Tab-separated table of C-alpha atoms in Angstrom:
chain	number	residue	atom	x	y	z
A	7	UNK	CA	-19.784	8.369	39.471
A	8	UNK	CA	-22.535	5.851	40.217
A	9	UNK	CA	-24.946	7.723	37.916
A	10	UNK	CA	-22.295	7.681	35.205
A	11	UNK	CA	-21.860	3.935	35.575
A	12	UNK	CA	-25.629	3.342	35.394
A	13	UNK	CA	-26.143	5.611	32.368
A	14	UNK	CA	-22.755	5.614	30.699
A	15	UNK	CA	-21.507	8.171	28.189
A	16	UNK	CA	-21.996	6.858	24.653
A	17	UNK	CA	-19.356	8.049	22.172
A	18	UNK	CA	-20.173	7.018	18.620
A	19	UNK	CA	-17.276	7.462	16.159
A	20	UNK	CA	-18.215	6.759	12.537
A	21	UNK	CA	-15.836	6.693	9.603
A	22	UNK	CA	-16.978	7.220	6.045
A	23	UNK	CA	-15.831	4.575	3.522
A	24	UNK	CA	-13.628	2.585	5.926
A	25	UNK	CA	-13.043	-0.936	4.646
A	26	UNK	CA	-12.961	-3.825	7.060
A	27	UNK	CA	-9.718	-5.202	5.587
A	28	UNK	CA	-7.810	-1.988	6.398
A	29	UNK	CA	-8.439	-2.315	10.147
A	30	UNK	CA	-5.563	-4.164	11.758
A	31	UNK	CA	-7.522	-6.070	14.393
A	32	UNK	CA	-9.343	-7.959	11.634
A	33	UNK	CA	-6.038	-9.378	10.429
A	34	UNK	CA	-6.855	-9.211	6.717
A	35	UNK	CA	-4.248	-6.827	5.378
A	36	UNK	CA	-1.052	-8.814	5.652
A	37	UNK	CA	0.926	-5.556	5.454
A	38	UNK	CA	3.792	-4.326	7.569
A	39	UNK	CA	2.429	-0.863	8.271
A	40	UNK	CA	-0.236	-0.649	10.990
A	41	UNK	CA	-2.823	1.863	9.802
A	42	UNK	CA	-5.196	1.638	12.750
A	43	UNK	CA	-3.411	1.267	16.115
A	44	UNK	CA	-5.958	3.499	17.883
A	45	UNK	CA	-8.962	1.546	16.621
A	46	UNK	CA	-7.151	-1.713	17.350
A	47	UNK	CA	-6.533	-0.566	20.925
A	48	UNK	CA	-10.261	-0.005	21.404
A	49	UNK	CA	-10.905	-3.481	20.026
A	50	UNK	CA	-8.411	-4.898	22.521
A	51	UNK	CA	-10.352	-3.206	25.343
A	52	UNK	CA	-13.729	-4.236	23.937
A	53	UNK	CA	-15.491	-6.439	21.415
A	54	UNK	CA	-14.749	-6.910	17.707
A	55	UNK	CA	-17.787	-7.741	15.584
A	56	UNK	CA	-16.722	-10.093	12.809
A	57	UNK	CA	-19.988	-10.164	10.849
A	58	UNK	CA	-21.292	-6.599	11.051
A	59	UNK	CA	-23.304	-5.737	7.927
A	60	UNK	CA	-24.330	-2.256	6.848
A	61	UNK	CA	-27.895	-2.065	5.595
A	62	UNK	CA	-26.790	0.039	2.611
A	63	UNK	CA	-23.736	0.778	0.428
A	64	UNK	CA	-23.923	4.572	0.778
A	65	UNK	CA	-23.935	7.149	3.563
A	66	UNK	CA	-27.522	8.413	3.465
A	67	UNK	CA	-29.203	5.032	3.508
A	68	UNK	CA	-26.671	3.499	5.896
A	69	UNK	CA	-27.325	6.228	8.454
A	70	UNK	CA	-31.075	6.018	7.988
A	71	UNK	CA	-30.697	2.449	9.252
A	72	UNK	CA	-28.176	3.415	11.937
A	73	UNK	CA	-29.775	6.534	13.443
A	74	UNK	CA	-33.454	5.622	12.979
A	75	UNK	CA	-33.325	1.794	13.127
A	76	UNK	CA	-35.597	1.563	10.097
A	77	UNK	CA	-34.887	0.041	6.710
A	78	UNK	CA	-33.408	2.589	4.291
A	79	UNK	CA	-36.234	2.188	1.787
A	80	UNK	CA	-39.030	2.035	4.348
A	81	UNK	CA	-39.960	5.643	3.523
A	82	UNK	CA	-38.660	8.581	1.520
A	83	UNK	CA	-34.915	9.147	1.621
A	84	UNK	CA	-34.807	11.301	4.755
A	85	UNK	CA	-35.638	10.956	8.442
A	86	UNK	CA	-39.198	12.314	8.166
A	87	UNK	CA	-41.732	9.910	9.654
A	88	UNK	CA	-39.013	7.770	11.221
A	89	UNK	CA	-37.973	7.499	14.870
A	90	UNK	CA	-34.662	9.141	15.778
A	91	UNK	CA	-32.150	7.553	18.135
A	92	UNK	CA	-30.953	10.985	19.350
A	93	UNK	CA	-34.527	12.028	20.169
A	94	UNK	CA	-35.116	8.853	22.118
A	95	UNK	CA	-31.878	9.325	24.052
A	96	UNK	CA	-32.757	12.959	24.711
A	97	UNK	CA	-36.164	11.943	26.039
A	98	UNK	CA	-34.360	9.479	28.319
A	99	UNK	CA	-32.326	12.334	29.822
A	100	UNK	CA	-29.172	12.212	27.707
A	101	UNK	CA	-27.459	15.356	26.486
A	102	UNK	CA	-26.727	14.905	22.794
A	103	UNK	CA	-24.150	16.350	20.379
A	104	UNK	CA	-23.202	15.599	16.778
A	105	UNK	CA	-20.246	16.650	14.585
A	106	UNK	CA	-19.930	15.871	10.848
A	107	UNK	CA	-19.217	17.289	7.376
A	108	UNK	CA	-21.209	15.019	5.040
A	109	UNK	CA	-24.082	16.761	3.199
A	110	UNK	CA	-26.194	13.606	3.460
A	111	UNK	CA	-26.062	13.927	7.261
A	112	UNK	CA	-27.131	17.557	7.270
A	113	UNK	CA	-30.211	19.265	8.615
A	114	UNK	CA	-31.690	19.059	5.128
A	115	UNK	CA	-32.159	15.305	5.606
A	116	UNK	CA	-33.232	15.700	9.240
A	117	UNK	CA	-30.314	14.072	11.008
A	118	UNK	CA	-30.109	16.936	13.499
A	119	UNK	CA	-33.331	15.789	15.165
A	120	UNK	CA	-32.823	15.182	18.869
A	121	UNK	CA	-29.368	16.781	19.095
A	122	UNK	CA	-28.849	19.590	21.598
A	123	UNK	CA	-25.636	20.522	19.764
A	124	UNK	CA	-25.216	19.876	16.034
A	125	UNK	CA	-22.058	21.064	14.260
A	126	UNK	CA	-22.881	20.697	10.595
A	127	UNK	CA	-19.611	21.380	8.719
A	128	UNK	CA	-21.121	20.946	5.279
A	129	UNK	CA	-19.484	23.990	3.709
A	130	UNK	CA	-16.185	22.111	3.275
A	131	UNK	CA	-14.303	25.066	4.732
A	132	UNK	CA	-11.704	25.352	7.433
A	133	UNK	CA	-9.840	22.131	6.795
A	134	UNK	CA	-6.813	23.383	8.643
A	135	UNK	CA	-4.330	22.593	5.878
A	136	UNK	CA	-1.740	24.996	4.572
A	137	UNK	CA	-2.230	23.955	0.961
A	138	UNK	CA	-5.887	24.987	0.640
A	139	UNK	CA	-6.813	27.094	-2.366
A	140	UNK	CA	-7.997	30.682	-2.266
A	141	UNK	CA	-11.648	31.541	-2.748
A	142	UNK	CA	-10.715	33.191	-6.052
A	143	UNK	CA	-9.131	29.958	-7.287
A	144	UNK	CA	-12.149	27.994	-6.111
A	145	UNK	CA	-14.588	30.303	-7.921
A	146	UNK	CA	-12.517	29.961	-11.099
A	147	UNK	CA	-12.735	26.178	-11.018
A	148	UNK	CA	-16.453	26.262	-10.254
A	149	UNK	CA	-16.993	28.447	-13.309
A	150	UNK	CA	-14.782	26.162	-15.419
A	151	UNK	CA	-16.605	23.147	-14.072
A	152	UNK	CA	-19.977	24.541	-15.136
A	153	UNK	CA	-18.615	25.483	-18.545
A	154	UNK	CA	-17.341	21.950	-19.164
A	155	UNK	CA	-20.375	20.190	-17.716
A	156	UNK	CA	-21.522	18.973	-21.134
A	157	UNK	CA	-18.318	16.974	-21.491
A	158	UNK	CA	-18.243	14.403	-18.657
A	159	UNK	CA	-14.528	13.759	-19.203
A	160	UNK	CA	-13.490	17.424	-18.957
A	161	UNK	CA	-16.051	18.042	-16.251
A	162	UNK	CA	-14.549	15.350	-14.002
A	163	UNK	CA	-11.029	16.713	-14.412
A	164	UNK	CA	-12.177	20.273	-13.683
A	165	UNK	CA	-14.106	19.061	-10.649
A	166	UNK	CA	-11.209	17.068	-9.231
A	167	UNK	CA	-8.772	19.925	-9.836
A	168	UNK	CA	-11.021	22.139	-7.758
A	169	UNK	CA	-11.292	19.406	-5.110
A	170	UNK	CA	-7.507	19.156	-4.951
A	171	UNK	CA	-7.267	22.803	-3.890
A	172	UNK	CA	-10.446	22.880	-1.791
A	173	UNK	CA	-11.594	19.453	-0.534
A	174	UNK	CA	-15.361	18.902	-0.668
A	175	UNK	CA	-15.545	18.095	3.042
A	176	UNK	CA	-14.089	19.398	6.287
A	177	UNK	CA	-11.182	17.271	7.424
A	178	UNK	CA	-10.874	15.522	10.774
A	179	UNK	CA	-8.869	18.335	12.404
A	180	UNK	CA	-11.639	20.952	12.729
A	181	UNK	CA	-14.198	18.227	13.445
A	182	UNK	CA	-12.099	17.050	16.385
A	183	UNK	CA	-11.427	20.606	17.574
A	184	UNK	CA	-15.165	21.127	17.961
A	185	UNK	CA	-15.790	17.670	19.436
A	186	UNK	CA	-12.962	17.814	21.993
A	187	UNK	CA	-13.966	21.332	23.059
A	188	UNK	CA	-17.456	19.982	23.656
A	189	UNK	CA	-16.102	17.059	25.685
A	190	UNK	CA	-14.041	19.437	27.814
A	191	UNK	CA	-17.083	21.536	28.678
A	192	UNK	CA	-19.845	19.022	29.339
A	193	UNK	CA	-20.840	17.808	32.778
A	194	UNK	CA	-20.422	14.038	32.778
A	195	UNK	CA	-22.668	13.779	35.817
A	196	UNK	CA	-25.363	14.116	33.138
A	197	UNK	CA	-25.531	11.211	30.670
A	198	UNK	CA	-23.934	12.149	27.338
A	199	UNK	CA	-24.286	10.945	23.756
A	200	UNK	CA	-21.624	12.272	21.369
A	201	UNK	CA	-21.523	11.335	17.685
A	202	UNK	CA	-18.523	12.244	15.508
A	203	UNK	CA	-18.361	11.383	11.796
A	204	UNK	CA	-15.102	11.568	9.774
A	205	UNK	CA	-14.982	12.037	5.997
A	206	UNK	CA	-11.233	11.768	5.324
A	207	UNK	CA	-11.306	8.231	3.897
A	208	UNK	CA	-13.999	9.211	1.387
A	209	UNK	CA	-12.861	9.865	-2.178
A	210	UNK	CA	-11.250	12.003	-3.471
A	211	UNK	CA	-8.337	10.716	-1.385
A	212	UNK	CA	-6.275	13.821	-0.606
A	213	UNK	CA	-3.626	13.247	2.070
A	214	UNK	CA	-1.618	16.307	3.109
A	215	UNK	CA	1.282	17.175	5.392
A	216	UNK	CA	2.816	14.248	7.251
A	217	UNK	CA	0.324	11.884	5.642
A	218	UNK	CA	2.047	12.444	2.289
A	219	UNK	CA	5.246	11.114	3.886
A	220	UNK	CA	3.988	7.726	5.030
A	221	UNK	CA	6.390	4.957	3.977
A	222	UNK	CA	3.862	3.004	1.892
A	223	UNK	CA	2.753	6.048	-0.139
A	224	UNK	CA	4.652	6.535	-3.421
A	225	UNK	CA	5.507	9.969	-4.761
A	226	UNK	CA	2.261	10.905	-6.493
A	227	UNK	CA	2.215	14.282	-8.219
A	228	UNK	CA	-0.727	16.710	-7.962
A	229	UNK	CA	-1.591	16.058	-11.616
A	230	UNK	CA	-1.661	12.288	-11.067
A	231	UNK	CA	-3.719	12.727	-7.878
A	232	UNK	CA	-6.311	14.635	-9.910
A	233	UNK	CA	-6.186	12.059	-12.703
A	234	UNK	CA	-6.758	9.193	-10.276
A	235	UNK	CA	-9.635	11.014	-8.578
A	236	UNK	CA	-11.321	11.637	-11.936
A	237	UNK	CA	-11.101	7.947	-12.832
A	238	UNK	CA	-13.156	6.994	-9.762
A	239	UNK	CA	-16.237	8.699	-11.184
A	240	UNK	CA	-15.489	8.085	-14.863
A	241	UNK	CA	-15.501	4.325	-14.247
A	242	UNK	CA	-19.134	4.652	-13.119
A	243	UNK	CA	-20.208	7.074	-15.843
A	244	UNK	CA	-22.635	5.539	-18.378
A	245	UNK	CA	-21.009	7.358	-21.304
A	246	UNK	CA	-17.588	5.845	-20.590
A	247	UNK	CA	-17.976	2.103	-20.921
A	248	UNK	CA	-14.278	1.826	-21.679
A	249	UNK	CA	-13.134	3.654	-18.559
A	250	UNK	CA	-12.789	0.413	-16.596
A	251	UNK	CA	-10.258	-0.889	-19.124
A	252	UNK	CA	-8.218	2.306	-18.827
A	253	UNK	CA	-7.620	1.794	-15.083
A	254	UNK	CA	-4.282	0.031	-14.707
A	255	UNK	CA	-2.978	-2.091	-11.847
A	256	UNK	CA	-0.699	0.811	-10.938
A	257	UNK	CA	-3.714	3.131	-10.835
A	258	UNK	CA	-5.468	0.844	-8.374
A	259	UNK	CA	-2.317	0.485	-6.266
A	260	UNK	CA	-1.821	4.266	-6.113
A	261	UNK	CA	-5.479	4.886	-5.289
A	262	UNK	CA	-5.301	2.312	-2.513
A	263	UNK	CA	-2.140	3.928	-1.126
A	264	UNK	CA	-3.778	7.373	-1.096
A	265	UNK	CA	-6.820	5.859	0.561
A	266	UNK	CA	-4.693	4.152	3.216
A	267	UNK	CA	-3.015	7.435	4.061
A	268	UNK	CA	-6.454	8.871	4.766
A	269	UNK	CA	-7.352	5.838	6.881
A	270	UNK	CA	-4.244	6.535	8.969
A	271	UNK	CA	-5.280	10.183	9.303
A	272	UNK	CA	-8.689	9.112	10.588
A	273	UNK	CA	-7.229	6.624	13.050
A	274	UNK	CA	-5.138	9.429	14.517
A	275	UNK	CA	-8.336	11.459	14.917
A	276	UNK	CA	-9.950	8.578	16.798
A	277	UNK	CA	-6.921	8.539	19.087
A	278	UNK	CA	-7.401	12.234	19.881
A	279	UNK	CA	-10.975	11.629	21.031
A	280	UNK	CA	-9.910	8.668	23.148
A	281	UNK	CA	-7.104	10.748	24.683
A	282	UNK	CA	-9.601	13.467	25.601
A	283	UNK	CA	-11.906	10.938	27.251
A	284	UNK	CA	-8.963	9.677	29.278
A	285	UNK	CA	-8.043	13.234	30.282
A	286	UNK	CA	-11.603	13.681	31.474
A	287	UNK	CA	-11.315	10.467	33.486
A	288	UNK	CA	-14.314	9.042	31.683
A	289	UNK	CA	-12.742	6.449	29.353
A	290	UNK	CA	-13.381	3.449	31.596
A	291	UNK	CA	-17.046	4.311	32.162
A	292	UNK	CA	-17.758	5.230	28.538
A	293	UNK	CA	-19.176	3.048	25.796
A	294	UNK	CA	-17.142	3.877	22.675
A	295	UNK	CA	-18.356	2.537	19.349
A	296	UNK	CA	-16.411	2.533	16.069
A	297	UNK	CA	-18.378	1.982	12.869
A	298	UNK	CA	-17.953	2.466	9.132
A	299	UNK	CA	-21.056	3.417	7.153
A	300	UNK	CA	-19.777	1.380	4.171
A	301	UNK	CA	-16.528	0.429	2.468
A	302	UNK	CA	-14.967	1.497	-0.835
A	303	UNK	CA	-14.310	-0.500	-3.998
A	304	UNK	CA	-11.008	-1.064	-5.782
A	305	UNK	CA	-12.233	-2.978	-8.849
A	306	UNK	CA	-13.156	-6.159	-6.953
A	307	UNK	CA	-16.384	-6.116	-8.953
A	308	UNK	CA	-15.538	-3.648	-11.701
A	309	UNK	CA	-15.958	-0.292	-9.963
A	310	UNK	CA	-14.211	2.270	-7.773
A	311	UNK	CA	-15.437	4.299	-4.808
A	312	UNK	CA	-18.889	3.138	-3.781
A	313	UNK	CA	-21.344	2.366	-6.531
A	314	UNK	CA	-24.825	0.771	-6.500
A	315	UNK	CA	-23.550	-2.679	-5.548
A	316	UNK	CA	-23.968	-4.836	-2.453
A	317	UNK	CA	-20.839	-6.956	-2.420
A	318	UNK	CA	-18.986	-7.411	0.852
A	319	UNK	CA	-16.250	-4.859	0.138
A	320	UNK	CA	-19.056	-2.310	0.600
A	321	UNK	CA	-21.366	-3.751	3.256
A	322	UNK	CA	-19.237	-6.111	5.402
A	323	UNK	CA	-17.853	-3.418	7.639
A	324	UNK	CA	-15.617	-2.928	10.685
A	325	UNK	CA	-17.574	-2.519	13.905
A	326	UNK	CA	-16.082	-2.335	17.394
A	327	UNK	CA	-17.659	-1.702	20.791
A	328	UNK	CA	-15.640	-0.752	23.877
A	329	UNK	CA	-18.273	-1.047	26.615
A	330	UNK	CA	-18.039	0.322	30.153
A	331	UNK	CA	-15.288	-1.432	32.102
A	332	UNK	CA	-17.779	-3.210	34.353
A	333	UNK	CA	-18.896	-5.418	31.455
A	334	UNK	CA	-17.405	-8.908	31.333
A	335	UNK	CA	-17.291	-9.276	27.556
A	336	UNK	CA	-16.268	-11.751	24.920
A	337	UNK	CA	-13.348	-10.743	22.675
A	338	UNK	CA	-15.239	-11.105	19.401
A	339	UNK	CA	-18.733	-11.819	18.113
A	340	UNK	CA	-19.024	-14.063	15.073
A	341	UNK	CA	-22.809	-13.796	14.754
A	342	UNK	CA	-24.436	-11.383	12.319
A	343	UNK	CA	-25.137	-7.818	13.363
A	344	UNK	CA	-27.086	-5.288	11.295
A	345	UNK	CA	-26.738	-1.530	11.525
A	346	UNK	CA	-30.451	-1.495	12.318
A	347	UNK	CA	-29.389	-2.917	15.681
A	348	UNK	CA	-27.170	-0.010	16.755
A	349	UNK	CA	-29.955	2.354	17.842
A	350	UNK	CA	-31.856	-0.162	19.985
A	351	UNK	CA	-28.570	-1.151	21.634
A	352	UNK	CA	-27.807	2.472	22.545
A	353	UNK	CA	-31.287	2.808	24.043
A	354	UNK	CA	-30.873	-0.462	25.929
A	355	UNK	CA	-27.559	0.814	27.298
A	356	UNK	CA	-29.299	4.035	28.352
A	357	UNK	CA	-31.908	2.072	30.286
A	358	UNK	CA	-34.841	2.812	27.996
A	359	UNK	CA	-36.826	0.807	25.457
A	360	UNK	CA	-36.743	1.252	21.709
A	361	UNK	CA	-40.045	2.420	20.189
A	362	UNK	CA	-42.073	-0.116	18.265
A	363	UNK	CA	-41.258	1.618	14.959
A	364	UNK	CA	-37.598	0.656	15.268
A	365	UNK	CA	-36.875	-2.521	13.317
A	366	UNK	CA	-33.540	-3.537	14.848
A	367	UNK	CA	-32.763	-5.565	17.939
A	368	UNK	CA	-30.411	-4.770	20.803
A	369	UNK	CA	-27.173	-6.740	20.896
A	370	UNK	CA	-26.234	-5.561	24.386
A	371	UNK	CA	-26.447	-9.069	25.881
A	372	UNK	CA	-24.248	-10.383	23.061
A	373	UNK	CA	-21.331	-8.348	24.400
A	374	UNK	CA	-21.217	-10.818	27.286
A	375	UNK	CA	-22.560	-14.033	25.742
A	376	UNK	CA	-21.395	-13.632	22.132
A	377	UNK	CA	-24.781	-14.421	20.540
A	378	UNK	CA	-26.820	-11.857	18.590
A	379	UNK	CA	-29.487	-14.336	17.421
A	380	UNK	CA	-29.711	-12.547	14.057
A	381	UNK	CA	-30.119	-14.994	11.183
A	382	UNK	CA	-29.896	-12.625	8.193
A	383	UNK	CA	-29.343	-9.006	7.155
A	384	UNK	CA	-31.172	-7.167	4.380
A	385	UNK	CA	-29.200	-4.397	2.626
A	386	UNK	CA	-30.692	-2.114	-0.014
A	387	UNK	CA	-30.350	0.912	-2.249
A	388	UNK	CA	-32.591	2.683	-4.767
A	389	UNK	CA	-32.429	5.719	-7.005
A	390	UNK	CA	-33.819	6.944	-10.322
A	391	UNK	CA	-36.244	4.103	-10.790
A	392	UNK	CA	-33.857	1.266	-9.977
A	393	UNK	CA	-33.098	-0.666	-6.828
A	394	UNK	CA	-30.803	-3.345	-5.515
A	395	UNK	CA	-31.450	-5.582	-2.517
A	396	UNK	CA	-29.428	-8.307	-0.825
A	397	UNK	CA	-30.021	-10.855	1.885
A	398	UNK	CA	-26.919	-12.074	3.681
A	399	UNK	CA	-26.458	-14.871	6.185
A	400	UNK	CA	-23.161	-16.204	7.496
A	401	UNK	CA	-23.132	-18.770	4.692
A	402	UNK	CA	-24.967	-17.175	1.749
A	403	UNK	CA	-25.445	-13.855	-0.067
A	404	UNK	CA	-28.325	-13.272	-2.499
A	405	UNK	CA	-28.509	-10.068	-4.596
A	406	UNK	CA	-31.485	-8.886	-6.676
A	407	UNK	CA	-30.113	-6.107	-8.876
A	408	UNK	CA	-32.167	-3.806	-11.130
A	409	UNK	CA	-29.085	-1.793	-12.067
A	410	UNK	CA	-27.500	-4.721	-13.865
A	411	UNK	CA	-30.696	-6.707	-14.499
A	412	UNK	CA	-29.523	-9.821	-12.672
A	413	UNK	CA	-29.793	-11.900	-9.543
A	414	UNK	CA	-26.830	-13.638	-7.937
A	415	UNK	CA	-26.214	-16.183	-5.211
A	416	UNK	CA	-22.859	-16.681	-3.522
A	417	UNK	CA	-21.707	-19.464	-1.205
A	418	UNK	CA	-19.637	-17.430	1.253
A	419	UNK	CA	-18.164	-20.530	2.856
A	420	UNK	CA	-16.244	-21.341	-0.337
A	421	UNK	CA	-16.311	-18.000	-2.190
A	422	UNK	CA	-15.792	-15.216	0.336
A	423	UNK	CA	-14.910	-12.672	-2.377
A	424	UNK	CA	-18.170	-13.323	-4.269
A	425	UNK	CA	-16.709	-14.152	-7.658
A	426	UNK	CA	-18.858	-17.093	-8.744
A	427	UNK	CA	-22.646	-16.974	-9.020
A	428	UNK	CA	-23.819	-20.394	-7.858
A	429	UNK	CA	-27.564	-19.818	-8.372
A	430	UNK	CA	-27.829	-22.369	-11.235
A	431	UNK	CA	-26.443	-25.063	-8.943
A	432	UNK	CA	-28.514	-24.268	-5.841
A	433	UNK	CA	-32.084	-23.546	-7.006
A	434	UNK	CA	-33.618	-24.356	-3.627
A	435	UNK	CA	-31.415	-21.822	-1.822
A	436	UNK	CA	-32.036	-19.271	-4.574
A	437	UNK	CA	-35.807	-19.631	-4.270
A	438	UNK	CA	-35.749	-19.317	-0.480
A	439	UNK	CA	-33.648	-16.154	-0.527
A	440	UNK	CA	-35.595	-14.644	-3.434
A	441	UNK	CA	-38.861	-15.128	-1.545
A	442	UNK	CA	-37.433	-13.506	1.596
A	443	UNK	CA	-36.194	-10.479	-0.354
A	444	UNK	CA	-39.481	-10.026	-2.193
A	445	UNK	CA	-41.374	-10.294	1.085
A	446	UNK	CA	-39.193	-7.522	2.512
A	447	UNK	CA	-39.740	-5.365	-0.580
A	448	UNK	CA	-43.503	-5.740	-0.302
A	449	UNK	CA	-43.469	-3.758	2.954
A	450	UNK	CA	-41.575	-0.761	1.593
A	451	UNK	CA	-42.968	2.631	0.679
A	452	UNK	CA	-39.915	4.186	-0.985
A	453	UNK	CA	-40.545	5.668	-4.417
A	454	UNK	CA	-37.660	4.458	-6.578
A	455	UNK	CA	-38.408	7.200	-9.105
A	456	UNK	CA	-37.477	9.810	-6.484
A	457	UNK	CA	-33.800	10.644	-6.389
A	458	UNK	CA	-32.376	11.239	-2.918
A	459	UNK	CA	-30.965	14.622	-4.009
A	460	UNK	CA	-34.398	16.207	-4.579
A	461	UNK	CA	-34.930	19.744	-3.317
A	462	UNK	CA	-31.380	20.476	-2.194
A	463	UNK	CA	-30.098	24.022	-2.631
A	464	UNK	CA	-27.392	24.854	-5.156
A	465	UNK	CA	-24.577	24.888	-2.594
A	466	UNK	CA	-25.419	21.416	-1.329
A	467	UNK	CA	-25.947	20.136	-4.860
A	468	UNK	CA	-22.450	21.336	-5.741
A	469	UNK	CA	-20.969	19.581	-2.721
A	470	UNK	CA	-22.789	16.350	-3.532
A	471	UNK	CA	-21.477	16.594	-7.077
A	472	UNK	CA	-17.921	17.236	-5.851
A	473	UNK	CA	-18.160	14.094	-3.737
A	474	UNK	CA	-19.203	12.081	-6.788
A	475	UNK	CA	-22.848	11.511	-5.801
A	476	UNK	CA	-24.393	13.411	-8.722
């Protein structure tokens, strides 16, 4: 086991759309029901990062930062021309495996690079639920969906009806079946890197089975589930300016309850992976990392799901590291951490150096001393000729936003929910942050006229549309 201790297994568990305030160890929820006991247990055995910031508010760009350690807009919206963490680990002697069902993480965008095993469940099939629709039903709704495409309102309801019967992603069950089978069959005398990504907390929120019976979830009919799912995308649709006003407090409460049921489902999946590591006798030696690519919105700033915004409900994310047992760690890290820093930390843990092209910095030493030495985090997004960029420190958040033609400055020490733009009152801070953001933008090559869904085939385009991206 000495080789294992020197080059520990790295198990990277990522959760789509998981909000920081739904994870119990952060203490924000103030609710009786514990949604995340498995994640909280890992935090108790490891380190909770209190100021982890995603470099983007969506999956594709967040994972470009995470798995290549380059800024999302540094190049075109795929991994081409970027370093790959899995390749670097493979070159260092690690065996690598990945399991996911998000089309943005597919081979099309190059995320398979460096993986010896890559289970790409992007067909949305095999979710393991008894209430899945037949292929005939699914084809009917696809045809109806296309027919109604010219009416955004009818199109959204047709789309979400289809999603209700056949979810647009593979659920955690089959993902875990493949991942745990892999864990049972690998030789841990060889260093291992295993990445598992869960989609269940992503909208549409469709709990099934025992997750429909959770005590905090009201009785929500299939029709209302579809109606609520449609509202998530209608709120963001440019032809429905009044959609925001049509979303009631009850709508938000029911959406949040459905979402929380899916968070619980995902936490159970995390527990299954941890249980398998313990059965293999490798839990103590392993480094287990929990991360969310971004959060989801519930009208904090006028939208639902995850829209082109960079407020903290989207980018201030839960991040937990359970290092090998030999580490003498702090309980929590209050300093800033960027998702750019994850890849270099994995390579540091593996005993190899990050290539010069990687733009993050390892936080491995911070696990023991509590200091990351990061002063600020840049987050960004661009599509269809528009972009949005933020610079966040522990005290301030600055946002330059083409989508809404505005810039904003928030004093996070007095306004943690970012409700009051204080830029008129703090011109010196505004100028400093504006200059830093523009300096960052001057180094970028991304073409904002190029949409990140270019050149996908029809099947993937349909899945992206079902998930609300198109």
